[in-house]
Tab-separated table of C-alpha atoms and ligand atoms in Angstrom:
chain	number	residue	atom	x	y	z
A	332	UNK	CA	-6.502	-2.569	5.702
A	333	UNK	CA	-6.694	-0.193	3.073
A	334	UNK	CA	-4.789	2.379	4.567
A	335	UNK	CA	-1.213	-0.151	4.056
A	336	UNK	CA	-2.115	-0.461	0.564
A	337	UNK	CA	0.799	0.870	-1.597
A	338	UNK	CA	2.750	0.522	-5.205
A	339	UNK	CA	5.918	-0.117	-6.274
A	340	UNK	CA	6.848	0.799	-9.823
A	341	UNK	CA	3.239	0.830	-11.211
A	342	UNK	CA	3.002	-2.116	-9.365
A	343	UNK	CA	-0.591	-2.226	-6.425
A	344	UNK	CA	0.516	-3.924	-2.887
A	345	UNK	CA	-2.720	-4.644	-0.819
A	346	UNK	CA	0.162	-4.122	2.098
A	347	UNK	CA	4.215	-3.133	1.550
A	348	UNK	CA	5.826	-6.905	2.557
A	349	UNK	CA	6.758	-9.272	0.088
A	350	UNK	CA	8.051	-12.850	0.864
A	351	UNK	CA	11.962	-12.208	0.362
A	352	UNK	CA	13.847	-14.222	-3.070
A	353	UNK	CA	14.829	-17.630	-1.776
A	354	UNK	CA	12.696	-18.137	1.184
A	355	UNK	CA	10.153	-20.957	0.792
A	356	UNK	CA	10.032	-19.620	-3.194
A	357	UNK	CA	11.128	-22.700	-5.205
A	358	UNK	CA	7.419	-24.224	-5.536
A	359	UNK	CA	3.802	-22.455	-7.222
A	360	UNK	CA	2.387	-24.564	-3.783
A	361	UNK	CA	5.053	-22.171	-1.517
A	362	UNK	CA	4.322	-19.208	-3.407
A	363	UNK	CA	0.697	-19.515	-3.168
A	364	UNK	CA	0.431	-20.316	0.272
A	365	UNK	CA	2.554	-16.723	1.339
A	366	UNK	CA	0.611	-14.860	-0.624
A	367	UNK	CA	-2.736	-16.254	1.064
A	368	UNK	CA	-0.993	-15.550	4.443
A	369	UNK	CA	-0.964	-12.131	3.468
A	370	UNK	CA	2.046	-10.760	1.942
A	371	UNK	CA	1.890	-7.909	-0.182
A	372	UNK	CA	3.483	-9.777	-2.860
A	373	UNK	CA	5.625	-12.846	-3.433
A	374	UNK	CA	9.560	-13.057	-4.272
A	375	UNK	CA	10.386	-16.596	-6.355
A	376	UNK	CA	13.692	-18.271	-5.647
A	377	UNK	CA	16.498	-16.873	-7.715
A	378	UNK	CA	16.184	-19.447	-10.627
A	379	UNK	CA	18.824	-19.602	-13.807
A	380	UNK	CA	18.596	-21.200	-17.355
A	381	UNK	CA	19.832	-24.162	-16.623
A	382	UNK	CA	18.961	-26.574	-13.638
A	383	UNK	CA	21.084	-26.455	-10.214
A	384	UNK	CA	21.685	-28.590	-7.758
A	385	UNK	CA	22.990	-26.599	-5.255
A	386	UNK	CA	25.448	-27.515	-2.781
A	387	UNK	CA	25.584	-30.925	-0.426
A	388	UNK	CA	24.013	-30.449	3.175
A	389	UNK	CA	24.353	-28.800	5.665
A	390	UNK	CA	23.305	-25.795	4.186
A	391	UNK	CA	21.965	-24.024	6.676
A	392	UNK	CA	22.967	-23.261	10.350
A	393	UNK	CA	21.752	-20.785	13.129
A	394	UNK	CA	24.177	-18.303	14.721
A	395	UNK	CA	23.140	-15.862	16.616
A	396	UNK	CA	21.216	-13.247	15.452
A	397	UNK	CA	19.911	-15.398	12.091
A	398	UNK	CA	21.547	-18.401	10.217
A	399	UNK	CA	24.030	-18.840	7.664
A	400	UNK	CA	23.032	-20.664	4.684
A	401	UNK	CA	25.250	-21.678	1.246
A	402	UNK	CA	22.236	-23.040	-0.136
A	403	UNK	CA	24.297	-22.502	-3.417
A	404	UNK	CA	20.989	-21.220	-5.627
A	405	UNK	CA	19.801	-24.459	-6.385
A	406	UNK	CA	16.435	-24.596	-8.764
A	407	UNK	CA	15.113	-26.657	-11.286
A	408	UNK	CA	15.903	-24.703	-14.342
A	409	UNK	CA	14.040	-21.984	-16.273
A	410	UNK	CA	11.947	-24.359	-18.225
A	411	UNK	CA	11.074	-26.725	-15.019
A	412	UNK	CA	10.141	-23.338	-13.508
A	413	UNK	CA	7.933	-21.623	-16.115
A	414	UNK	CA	5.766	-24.679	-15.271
A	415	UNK	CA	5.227	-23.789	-11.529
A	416	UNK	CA	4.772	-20.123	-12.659
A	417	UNK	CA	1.664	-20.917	-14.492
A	418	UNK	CA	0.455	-22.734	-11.449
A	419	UNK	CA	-0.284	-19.457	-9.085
A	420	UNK	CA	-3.431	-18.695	-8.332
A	421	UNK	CA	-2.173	-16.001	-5.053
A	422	UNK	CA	-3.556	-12.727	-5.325
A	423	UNK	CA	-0.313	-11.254	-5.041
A	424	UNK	CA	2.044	-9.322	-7.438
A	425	UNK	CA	4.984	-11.798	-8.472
A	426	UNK	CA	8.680	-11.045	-8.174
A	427	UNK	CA	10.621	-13.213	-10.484
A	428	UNK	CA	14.201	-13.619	-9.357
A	429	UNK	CA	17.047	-14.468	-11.733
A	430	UNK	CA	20.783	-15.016	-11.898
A	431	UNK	CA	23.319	-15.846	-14.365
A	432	UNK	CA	26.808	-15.798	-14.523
A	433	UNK	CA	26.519	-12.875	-17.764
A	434	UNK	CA	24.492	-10.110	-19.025
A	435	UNK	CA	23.717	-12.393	-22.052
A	436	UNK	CA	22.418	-14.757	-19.745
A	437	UNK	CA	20.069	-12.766	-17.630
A	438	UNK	CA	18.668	-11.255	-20.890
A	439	UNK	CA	17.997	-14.820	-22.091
A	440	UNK	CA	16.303	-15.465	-18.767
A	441	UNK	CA	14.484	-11.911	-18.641
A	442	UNK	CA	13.022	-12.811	-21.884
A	443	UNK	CA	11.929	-16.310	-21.554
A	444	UNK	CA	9.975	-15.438	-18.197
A	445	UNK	CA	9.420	-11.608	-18.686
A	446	UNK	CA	5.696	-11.836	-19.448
A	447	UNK	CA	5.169	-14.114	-16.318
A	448	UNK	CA	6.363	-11.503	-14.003
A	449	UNK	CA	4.699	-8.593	-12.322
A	450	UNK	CA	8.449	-7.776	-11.816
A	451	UNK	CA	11.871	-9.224	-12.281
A	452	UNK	CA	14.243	-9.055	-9.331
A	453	UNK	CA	17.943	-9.686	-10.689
A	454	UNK	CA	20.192	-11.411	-8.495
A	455	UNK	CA	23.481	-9.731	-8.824
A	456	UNK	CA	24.840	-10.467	-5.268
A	457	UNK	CA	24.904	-13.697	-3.701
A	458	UNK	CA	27.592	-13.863	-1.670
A	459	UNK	CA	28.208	-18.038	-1.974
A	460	UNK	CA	27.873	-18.369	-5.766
A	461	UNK	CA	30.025	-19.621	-8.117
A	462	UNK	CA	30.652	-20.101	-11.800
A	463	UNK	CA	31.072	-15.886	-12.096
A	464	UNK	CA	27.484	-15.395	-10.660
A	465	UNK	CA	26.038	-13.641	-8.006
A	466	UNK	CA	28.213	-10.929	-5.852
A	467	UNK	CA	30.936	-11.309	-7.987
A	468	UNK	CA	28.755	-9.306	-10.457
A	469	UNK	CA	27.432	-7.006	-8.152
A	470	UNK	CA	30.684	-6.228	-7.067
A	471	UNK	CA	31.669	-4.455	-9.862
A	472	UNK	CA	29.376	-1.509	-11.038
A	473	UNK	CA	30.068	-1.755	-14.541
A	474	UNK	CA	28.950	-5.124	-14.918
A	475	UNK	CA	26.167	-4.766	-13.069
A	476	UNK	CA	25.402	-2.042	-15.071
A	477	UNK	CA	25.531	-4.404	-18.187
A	478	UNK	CA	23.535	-6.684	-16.251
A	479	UNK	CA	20.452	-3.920	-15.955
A	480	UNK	CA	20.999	-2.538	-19.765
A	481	UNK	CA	20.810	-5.577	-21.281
A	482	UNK	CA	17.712	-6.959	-19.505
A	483	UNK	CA	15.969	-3.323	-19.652
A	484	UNK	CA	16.392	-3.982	-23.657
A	485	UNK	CA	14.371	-7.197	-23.716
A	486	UNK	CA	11.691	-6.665	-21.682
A	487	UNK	CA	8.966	-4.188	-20.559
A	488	UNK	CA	8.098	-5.687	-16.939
A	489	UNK	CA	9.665	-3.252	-14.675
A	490	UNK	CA	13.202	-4.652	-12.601
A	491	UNK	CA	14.709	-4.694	-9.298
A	492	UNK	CA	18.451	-5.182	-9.346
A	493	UNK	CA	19.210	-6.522	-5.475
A	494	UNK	CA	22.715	-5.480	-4.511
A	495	UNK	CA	25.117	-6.843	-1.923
A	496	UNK	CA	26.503	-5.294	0.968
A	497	UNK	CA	29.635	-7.027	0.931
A	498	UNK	CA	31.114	-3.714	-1.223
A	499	UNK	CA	32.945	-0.698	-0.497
A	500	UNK	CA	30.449	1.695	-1.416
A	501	UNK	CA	26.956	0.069	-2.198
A	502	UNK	CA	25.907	3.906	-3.075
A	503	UNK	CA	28.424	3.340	-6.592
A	504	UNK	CA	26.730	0.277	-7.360
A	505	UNK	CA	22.945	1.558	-7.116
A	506	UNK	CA	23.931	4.538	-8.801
A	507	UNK	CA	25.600	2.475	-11.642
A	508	UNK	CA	21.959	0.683	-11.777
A	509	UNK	CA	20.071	3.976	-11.806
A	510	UNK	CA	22.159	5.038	-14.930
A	511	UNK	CA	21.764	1.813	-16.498
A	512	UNK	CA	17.982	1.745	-16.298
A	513	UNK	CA	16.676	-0.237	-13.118
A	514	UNK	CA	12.973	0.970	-12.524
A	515	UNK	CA	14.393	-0.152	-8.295
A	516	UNK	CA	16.698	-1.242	-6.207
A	517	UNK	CA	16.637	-4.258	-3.402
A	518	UNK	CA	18.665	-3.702	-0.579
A	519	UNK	CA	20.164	-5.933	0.688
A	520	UNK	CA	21.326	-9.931	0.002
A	521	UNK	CA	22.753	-11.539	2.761
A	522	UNK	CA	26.110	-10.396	4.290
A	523	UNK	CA	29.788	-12.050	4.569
A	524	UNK	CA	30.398	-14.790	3.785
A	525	UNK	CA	30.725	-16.174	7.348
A	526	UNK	CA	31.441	-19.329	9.122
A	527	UNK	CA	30.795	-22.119	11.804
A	528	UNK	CA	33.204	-24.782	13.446
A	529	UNK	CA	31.497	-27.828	15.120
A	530	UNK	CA	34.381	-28.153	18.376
A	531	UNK	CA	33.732	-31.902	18.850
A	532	UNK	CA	34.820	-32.564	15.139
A	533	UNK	CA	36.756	-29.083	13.915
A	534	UNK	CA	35.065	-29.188	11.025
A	535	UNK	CA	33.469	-26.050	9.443
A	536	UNK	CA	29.799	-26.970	10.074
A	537	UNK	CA	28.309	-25.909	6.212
A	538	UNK	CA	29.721	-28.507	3.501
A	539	UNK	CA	30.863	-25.365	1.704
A	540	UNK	CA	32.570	-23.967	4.488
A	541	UNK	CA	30.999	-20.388	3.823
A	542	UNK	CA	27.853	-18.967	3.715
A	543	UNK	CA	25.479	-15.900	3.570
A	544	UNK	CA	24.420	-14.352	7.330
A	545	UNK	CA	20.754	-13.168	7.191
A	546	UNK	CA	18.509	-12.438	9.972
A	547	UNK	CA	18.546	-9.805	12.775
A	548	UNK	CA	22.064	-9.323	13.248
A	549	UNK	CA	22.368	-7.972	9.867
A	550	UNK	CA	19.306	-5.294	9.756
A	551	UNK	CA	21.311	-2.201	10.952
A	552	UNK	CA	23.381	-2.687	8.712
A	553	UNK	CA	20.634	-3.150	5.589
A	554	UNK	CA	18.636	-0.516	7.034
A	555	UNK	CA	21.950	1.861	6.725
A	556	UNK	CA	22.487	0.753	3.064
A	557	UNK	CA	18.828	2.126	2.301
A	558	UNK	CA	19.182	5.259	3.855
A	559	UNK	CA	22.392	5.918	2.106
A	560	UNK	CA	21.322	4.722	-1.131
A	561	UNK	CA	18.020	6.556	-1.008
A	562	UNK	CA	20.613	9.895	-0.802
A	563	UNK	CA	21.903	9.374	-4.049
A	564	UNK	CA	19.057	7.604	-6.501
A	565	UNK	CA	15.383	8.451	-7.976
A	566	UNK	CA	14.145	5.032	-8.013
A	567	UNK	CA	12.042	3.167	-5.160
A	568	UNK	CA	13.891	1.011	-2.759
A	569	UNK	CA	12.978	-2.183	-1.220
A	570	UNK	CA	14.496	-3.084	1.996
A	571	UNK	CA	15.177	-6.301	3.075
A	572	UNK	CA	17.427	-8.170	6.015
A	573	UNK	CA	16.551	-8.397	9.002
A	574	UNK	CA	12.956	-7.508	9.495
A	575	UNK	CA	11.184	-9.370	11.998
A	576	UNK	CA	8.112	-7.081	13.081
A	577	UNK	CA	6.421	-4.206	12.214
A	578	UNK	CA	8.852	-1.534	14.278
A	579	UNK	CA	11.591	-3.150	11.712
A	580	UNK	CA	9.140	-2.420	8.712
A	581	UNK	CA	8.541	1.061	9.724
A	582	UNK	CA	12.388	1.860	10.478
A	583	UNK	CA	13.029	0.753	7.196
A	584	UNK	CA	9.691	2.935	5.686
A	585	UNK	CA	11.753	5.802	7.206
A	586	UNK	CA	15.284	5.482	5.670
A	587	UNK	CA	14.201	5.093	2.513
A	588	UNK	CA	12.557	1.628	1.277
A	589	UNK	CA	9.058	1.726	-0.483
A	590	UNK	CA	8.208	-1.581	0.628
A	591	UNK	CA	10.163	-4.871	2.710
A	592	UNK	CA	11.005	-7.919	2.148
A	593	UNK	CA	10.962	-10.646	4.584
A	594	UNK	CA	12.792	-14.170	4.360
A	595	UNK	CA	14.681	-15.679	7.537
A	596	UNK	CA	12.061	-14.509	10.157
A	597	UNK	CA	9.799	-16.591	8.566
A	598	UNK	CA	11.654	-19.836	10.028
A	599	UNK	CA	10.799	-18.160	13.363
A	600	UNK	CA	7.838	-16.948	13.498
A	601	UNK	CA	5.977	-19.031	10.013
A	602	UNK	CA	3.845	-17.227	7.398
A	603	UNK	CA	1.504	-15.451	10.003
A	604	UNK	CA	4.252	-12.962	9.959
A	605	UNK	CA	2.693	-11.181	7.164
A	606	UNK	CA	-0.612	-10.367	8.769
A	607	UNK	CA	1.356	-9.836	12.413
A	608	UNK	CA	2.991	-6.947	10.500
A	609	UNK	CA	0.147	-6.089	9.165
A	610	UNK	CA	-1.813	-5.420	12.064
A	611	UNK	CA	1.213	-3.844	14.044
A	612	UNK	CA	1.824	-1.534	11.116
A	613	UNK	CA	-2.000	-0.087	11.007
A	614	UNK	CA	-2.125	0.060	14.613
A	615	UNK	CA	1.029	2.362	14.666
A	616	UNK	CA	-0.371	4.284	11.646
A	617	UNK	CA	-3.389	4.847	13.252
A	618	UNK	CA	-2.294	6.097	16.357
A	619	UNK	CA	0.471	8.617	14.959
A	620	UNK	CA	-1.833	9.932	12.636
A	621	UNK	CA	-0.020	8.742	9.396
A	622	UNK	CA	-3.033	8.408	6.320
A	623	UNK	CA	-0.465	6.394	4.078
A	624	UNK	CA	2.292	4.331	3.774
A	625	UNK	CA	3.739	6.269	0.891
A	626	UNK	CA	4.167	9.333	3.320
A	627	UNK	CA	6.049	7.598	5.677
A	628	UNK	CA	9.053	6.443	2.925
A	629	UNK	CA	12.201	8.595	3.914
A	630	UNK	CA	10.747	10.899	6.924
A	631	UNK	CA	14.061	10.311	8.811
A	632	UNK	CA	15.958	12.182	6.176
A	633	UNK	CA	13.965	15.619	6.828
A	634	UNK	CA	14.908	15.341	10.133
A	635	UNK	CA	18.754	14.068	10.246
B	626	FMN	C1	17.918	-20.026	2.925
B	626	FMN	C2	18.042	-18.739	2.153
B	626	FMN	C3	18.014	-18.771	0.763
B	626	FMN	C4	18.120	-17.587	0.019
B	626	FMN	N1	18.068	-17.647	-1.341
B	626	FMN	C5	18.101	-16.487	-2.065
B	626	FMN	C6	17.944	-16.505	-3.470
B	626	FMN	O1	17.715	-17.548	-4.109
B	626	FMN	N2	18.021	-15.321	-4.134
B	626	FMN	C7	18.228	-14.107	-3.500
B	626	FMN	O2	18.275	-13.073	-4.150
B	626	FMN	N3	18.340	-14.072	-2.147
B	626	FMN	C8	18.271	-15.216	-1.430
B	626	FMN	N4	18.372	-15.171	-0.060
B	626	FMN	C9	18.571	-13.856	0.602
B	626	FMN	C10	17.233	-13.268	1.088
B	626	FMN	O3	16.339	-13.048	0.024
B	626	FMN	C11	17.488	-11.950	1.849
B	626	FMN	O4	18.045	-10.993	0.965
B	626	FMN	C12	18.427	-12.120	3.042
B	626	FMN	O5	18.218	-13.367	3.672
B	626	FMN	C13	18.245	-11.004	4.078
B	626	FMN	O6	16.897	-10.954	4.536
B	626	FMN	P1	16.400	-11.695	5.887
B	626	FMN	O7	17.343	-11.303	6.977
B	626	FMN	O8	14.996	-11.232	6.079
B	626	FMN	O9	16.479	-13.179	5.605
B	626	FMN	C14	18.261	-16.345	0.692
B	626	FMN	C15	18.276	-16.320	2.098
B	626	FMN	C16	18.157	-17.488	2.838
B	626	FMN	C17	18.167	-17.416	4.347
């Protein structure tokens, strides 16, 4: 399959998917197992300095078009996880994610696991955190820009800073990061929040009411965020929501993204979705003559 190999940021993909931040990430066991499935390279769960439990089930719940979770970034803590860091044995590149409710925080946590990491993704945009982390950073491109200085000043190992949709104008917010110092930019976290009601009790069906929609129903939507954010900054992109198969890979190859990153269709279709891709995407190379995935990022905008 050489012909999918790629790089991000210095960075050599034997393919462009990654397992998406959150997604089966919490264990070296989970991590391990995606990247001998195939994946290019291998997102951990967002993890912060000190252990979280998360919120109280349900967490989860489908809707159409993908699921809903409030999950509520639970992990076991930055020490608990340096443990299960040393434990991979994959061949692929590893994303570290991270979150904290600071700059000071993430810069604590950059440093700590920094030389662990083939790259650090920060988490500036969950949309059900609380305690002032996630999207309410990544709101607000000043802080997020603080966010990206601070950790660029602590550590070598190239970032990602993965921004929400759930803004005004997500191009502000990646251009913020640009300035700041972000070697990328992940696009995007899941959308809303949203809600369920179970009609036999009218309850809201997640125990905190709200949650983050991910699946199909929000790729047009991420796919538009890369192609306007690949307008206005230098840096690769990597696209993620939504992506199910390799026509979704190669629409997002097109606006803008350098390489995907897969989480919810993975409770559809399991971890052969890697090499699925995989196979779709060199058959469609093949047969419209494209050498490289590289010269496929951002056709659409010669054209449109
Ligand atoms: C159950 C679940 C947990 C997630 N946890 C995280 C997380 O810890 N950190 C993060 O940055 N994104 C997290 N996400 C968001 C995904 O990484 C991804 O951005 C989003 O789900 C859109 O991609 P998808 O439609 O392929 O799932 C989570 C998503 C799901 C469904």
């Amino acid at each position: 399959m050489l012909v999918l190999e790629t790089e991000i940021c210095g960075i050599k993909m034997r393919n462009p998917t990654m397992l998406a931040a959150g997604v089966l990430g919490t264990t070296a066991a989970s991590l391990n197992w995606a990247s001998k499935s195939g994946a290019g390279a291998v997102v951990t769960k967002s993890f912060s300095i000190e252990p979280n439990r998360g919120y109280p089930n349900p967490t989860t719940v489908e809707v159409t078009g993908g699921f809903i979770n409030a999950v509520g970034l639970s992990n076991p803590g930055v020490e608990a996880f340096t443990l299960e860091l040393k434990k991979l044995e994959g061949s692929a590149p590893v994303v570290v994610s991270i979150y904290g409710s600071n700059p000071e925080e993430f810069g604590r946590l950059a440093t700590k696991i920094g030389g662990m990491a083939d790259m650090i993704e920060l988490n500036v945009s969950c949309p059900h955190a609380v305690g002032g982390c996630g999207a309410s950073i990544g709101q607000d491109p000043d802080l997020t820009a603080e966010v990206v200085k601070t950790v660029k000043n602590v550590i070598k190992t190239p970032i990602s800073v993965k921004l929400t949709p759930n803004v005004t104008d997500i191009v502000e917010i990646a251009v913020a990061s640009q300035k700041a110092g972000c070697d990328a930019i992940t696009l995007i976290n899941s959308l809303g929040p949203g809600m369920r009601i179970d009609i036999e009790t009218a309850h809201t069906i997640l125990h905190n009411k709200f949650g983050g929609l991910s699946g199909p129903a929000i790729k047009p939507i991420a796919l538009r965020c890369v192609y306007d954010v690949y307008e206005a900054v230098n840096v690769p992109l990597i696209g993620v929501g939504g992506i199910k198969d390799y026509m979704d890979v190669v629409e997002f190859l097109f606006a803008g993204a350098s390489c995907v990153q897969i989480g919810t269709a993975i409770y559809y279709d399991g971890l052969k979705i890697f090499r699925d891709i995989c196979i779709g995407l060199e058959r469609f190379m093949n047969r419209k003559g494209y050498q490289s995935v590289k010269e496929m990022v951002g056709i659409t905008h010669n054209y449109d």
